[in-house]
Amino acid sequence: MIRRTSTLTMAILLSTLLLASIATAQDRYFPLNHRQPTGTAGRWSVLTHPQKYGYVQPIEVQLPSAGNVTFYQGSPKNAVQTSAPSQAGMMVGHSYRIRISEMPEYPGVELYPTIEILDRLHPPTQQAQSFPIPIEITEAEIEIVMQDRMVTKVVYLEQPDIAAPFEQGKRIRTENLPVTANLLQAADERGRPMAIIRIGGRIPDPTSLIDAFYSTSPLVIPPR
Amino acid sequence: MRLYFLALGTLLIVCVGCASDGTRLLQNDDYHAPPAEMMQRPGPMVGGPGPGVLQQVSHQVPGPRGPMSPVGMRGPGGPYACPNPAMIPMGPPRGPMVMATSQVRFLGPEGMHVGWQIGPAFAENQLMAPGRYNFRQAATYRLKLTDIPGREGLVVYPSLHVYPTLPMTAAYLEHNALPLRITDEDLDQVETNNFVTKVIYLPDAKYQELAIAGVEELVSTRLLPGQDPVSEADRRGTIMAVIRMGNMDLEMPGQSGGIQKASHIQTVDGEQDQHVPPMPIGSHIGIGRGGVPADLMVGGPSAPGQPPYNPIAGVGGVPMYGYPSVGTPIGLPGPPHIPLGRPAGLKSHTMRNTTDYDMGKPVDHLLIDVRHEPGLSMPQPVKYMQYTEKHPSYSSGDLSIPAWAQP
């Protein structure tokens, strides 16, 4: 009887170990990450959710204090220069190159970040322009870029029940993650990824007017 | 019975061991996405139309929707207007942005002049450090560095190999220039007859030394003897450019093999506002990504007087294989066959090649095993979902702060 009990116990223990080894798999899988080529995540977004395609999502670019934000409609010839903070409408799934310049803290510095729109907001009817995606470029980020480094940010919409219970100040709360982290996964765990912003020090080729550097995505500029 | 328990215990130890070192007995819990190249296909790991492929959405842009509709130009209640309706694309956005150039930023020494080879001559003084230039990718250029501060008379002719964009480096190259600084140490090495190889690469996340993404640099003179900077950089990440420097003078007068200044060749000098783009001295176009030859190998003639590229025997002026141009089949001059002032009397001429020969038999069937490490593994398709909404309920005065948002 004792032998039979011990055999049964061993069998149960063994089965439990085997099941544990099988069941402890990852719960979520993220094939995309922020290091993939610009446009990949946006393209996947509209391919998997075709209903998002065609929606023009307002965004607002904010600089450390003041400066100019230039949007490009296909080529540098169709540049529209605005004063920060600047609003524009960008189509979900597309990537856009903008220029930021004339910042009083950084005389002579021009940066050309890209904005990749992944998702849309659902604002109250006829109030979309009151709820743009905030694209905030801070002094710390510009300092990093000027050291020949690259900054990648993912803007996400907080999930209400796990949102940080802090009052939002003038600036958006930014969390710095280790370089090995998958920013898209981190944003997805905290809410809904809306846009990827990449900032580097590359500037367009002055000798080429049809530089592939500029985006050709459709853009909507509000009348001033 | 004792033997039975011994076997059972052994099995238990094996199971625990397998589970504890990360390798599951029946199933590995790690997922590994396919290489980034495969992720750029229309569907994950799918290259064409068919069942399960993410299809292009309709070629009709949906009608006016929302206050910023590009179709309605002025949606109901929105102030936005689309300046150019023709710019509205049909179908989903195209694939990722592709930059065919890499921007190289020459950081220093400050004041150094950078020129480059343009065919049979050099374009002098095209840039002054710090300066930048967009080089077309998948090509090798010959640079000419002059007027280096503190080193009067020194002219260096490095070669710059610009690698093609790969999915791992695409985002970086779209947004950043490659910083290239020629240091005093590099120039000292060149002047003391050493060869300097400098590799600029984007490290994989696990090899990233700094907290913020950026390129890193490997220099041959700072590695241990015998270490190859190119293969070391390739192991740590993805190479974007390689510069190789020595002290060879490519413009020595009266020497063959170098670049001669001839009267018919127009000189180009950036100080006189003459600017000419560099011409590659070696192009890697046609070589697939990762240095693997393209599917189809073709050969043909190159420039007049130059050897053909990818020569194929008997085609394009390449000598037919197997036709010796010397008197003997092994390349040595043979005995005189031509009568030298006397009647021809040679009846037999026999040569025997007694070289040891062991080249192996020709291959009739080739088998190549390829393998991804780690193997591809994707989650199983979803066949069951359970959706539960949980609404937090707090009593008065309660404050819930998620762990990641703790101040």
XYZ file of C-alpha atoms in Angstrom, chain A residues 116-210:
95
model
C 4.905 57.420 -37.921
C 1.178 57.364 -37.195
C 0.044 53.971 -35.917
C -3.467 54.547 -34.687
C -6.231 57.111 -34.326
C -8.053 58.736 -31.483
C -11.818 58.769 -31.120
C -12.643 62.310 -30.057
C -16.100 63.761 -29.554
C -17.864 64.609 -32.774
C -16.432 67.617 -34.560
C -13.777 68.170 -31.927
C -10.885 66.231 -33.433
C -8.708 69.311 -33.652
C -9.084 69.780 -29.919
C -7.565 66.365 -29.246
C -4.398 66.039 -31.310
C -1.689 63.521 -30.576
C 0.969 65.516 -28.723
C 4.403 65.166 -30.319
C 6.673 66.719 -27.764
C 10.360 67.250 -28.437
C 12.282 68.120 -25.319
C 15.605 69.781 -24.652
C 17.072 66.548 -23.321
C 16.236 64.763 -26.553
C 17.805 67.473 -28.678
C 20.949 67.309 -26.559
C 21.158 63.560 -27.150
C 20.704 63.951 -30.886
C 23.449 66.555 -31.015
C 25.789 63.894 -29.614
C 25.214 61.815 -32.776
C 22.783 59.518 -31.031
C 19.250 58.603 -31.955
C 16.097 59.056 -29.936
C 13.024 56.901 -30.500
C 9.768 57.648 -28.680
C 6.444 55.906 -28.725
C 3.408 57.974 -27.836
C 0.550 55.940 -26.429
C -2.924 56.511 -25.149
C -3.143 55.413 -21.556
C -5.418 52.595 -20.607
C -7.809 54.250 -18.153
C -7.725 51.626 -15.420
C -3.932 51.481 -15.253
C -3.209 55.122 -16.035
C -0.726 56.862 -13.794
C -2.781 58.735 -11.190
C -0.857 61.955 -11.536
C -2.122 65.232 -12.733
C -0.620 65.933 -16.117
C 1.461 69.060 -16.133
C 2.432 71.169 -19.052
C 4.681 68.396 -20.300
C 3.770 64.802 -21.021
C 5.160 62.313 -18.587
C 7.993 60.443 -20.306
C 9.446 57.174 -19.148
C 12.968 56.215 -20.142
C 13.338 52.521 -20.848
C 16.532 50.491 -21.251
C 17.942 50.240 -24.730
C 17.090 46.547 -24.905
C 13.375 47.146 -24.312
C 10.789 46.845 -27.054
C 9.092 50.233 -26.911
C 6.057 49.093 -28.874
C 5.502 46.262 -26.423
C 5.973 48.588 -23.445
C 3.476 51.053 -24.907
C 1.027 48.283 -25.653
C 1.209 47.068 -22.076
C 0.402 50.573 -20.852
C -2.254 51.472 -23.392
C -2.552 51.899 -27.149
C 0.489 52.947 -29.224
C -0.408 55.978 -31.326
C 2.778 57.212 -32.973
C 6.524 56.598 -33.200
C 8.853 59.582 -33.258
C 12.436 59.107 -34.363
C 14.952 61.909 -34.104
C 18.487 61.860 -35.470
C 21.073 64.234 -36.808
C 20.842 63.489 -40.507
C 20.035 66.428 -42.749
C 18.846 66.355 -46.358
C 21.223 66.414 -49.269
C 21.439 70.063 -50.369
C 22.440 69.013 -53.881
C 19.359 66.891 -54.471
C 15.890 68.334 -54.802
C 14.208 64.966 -55.061
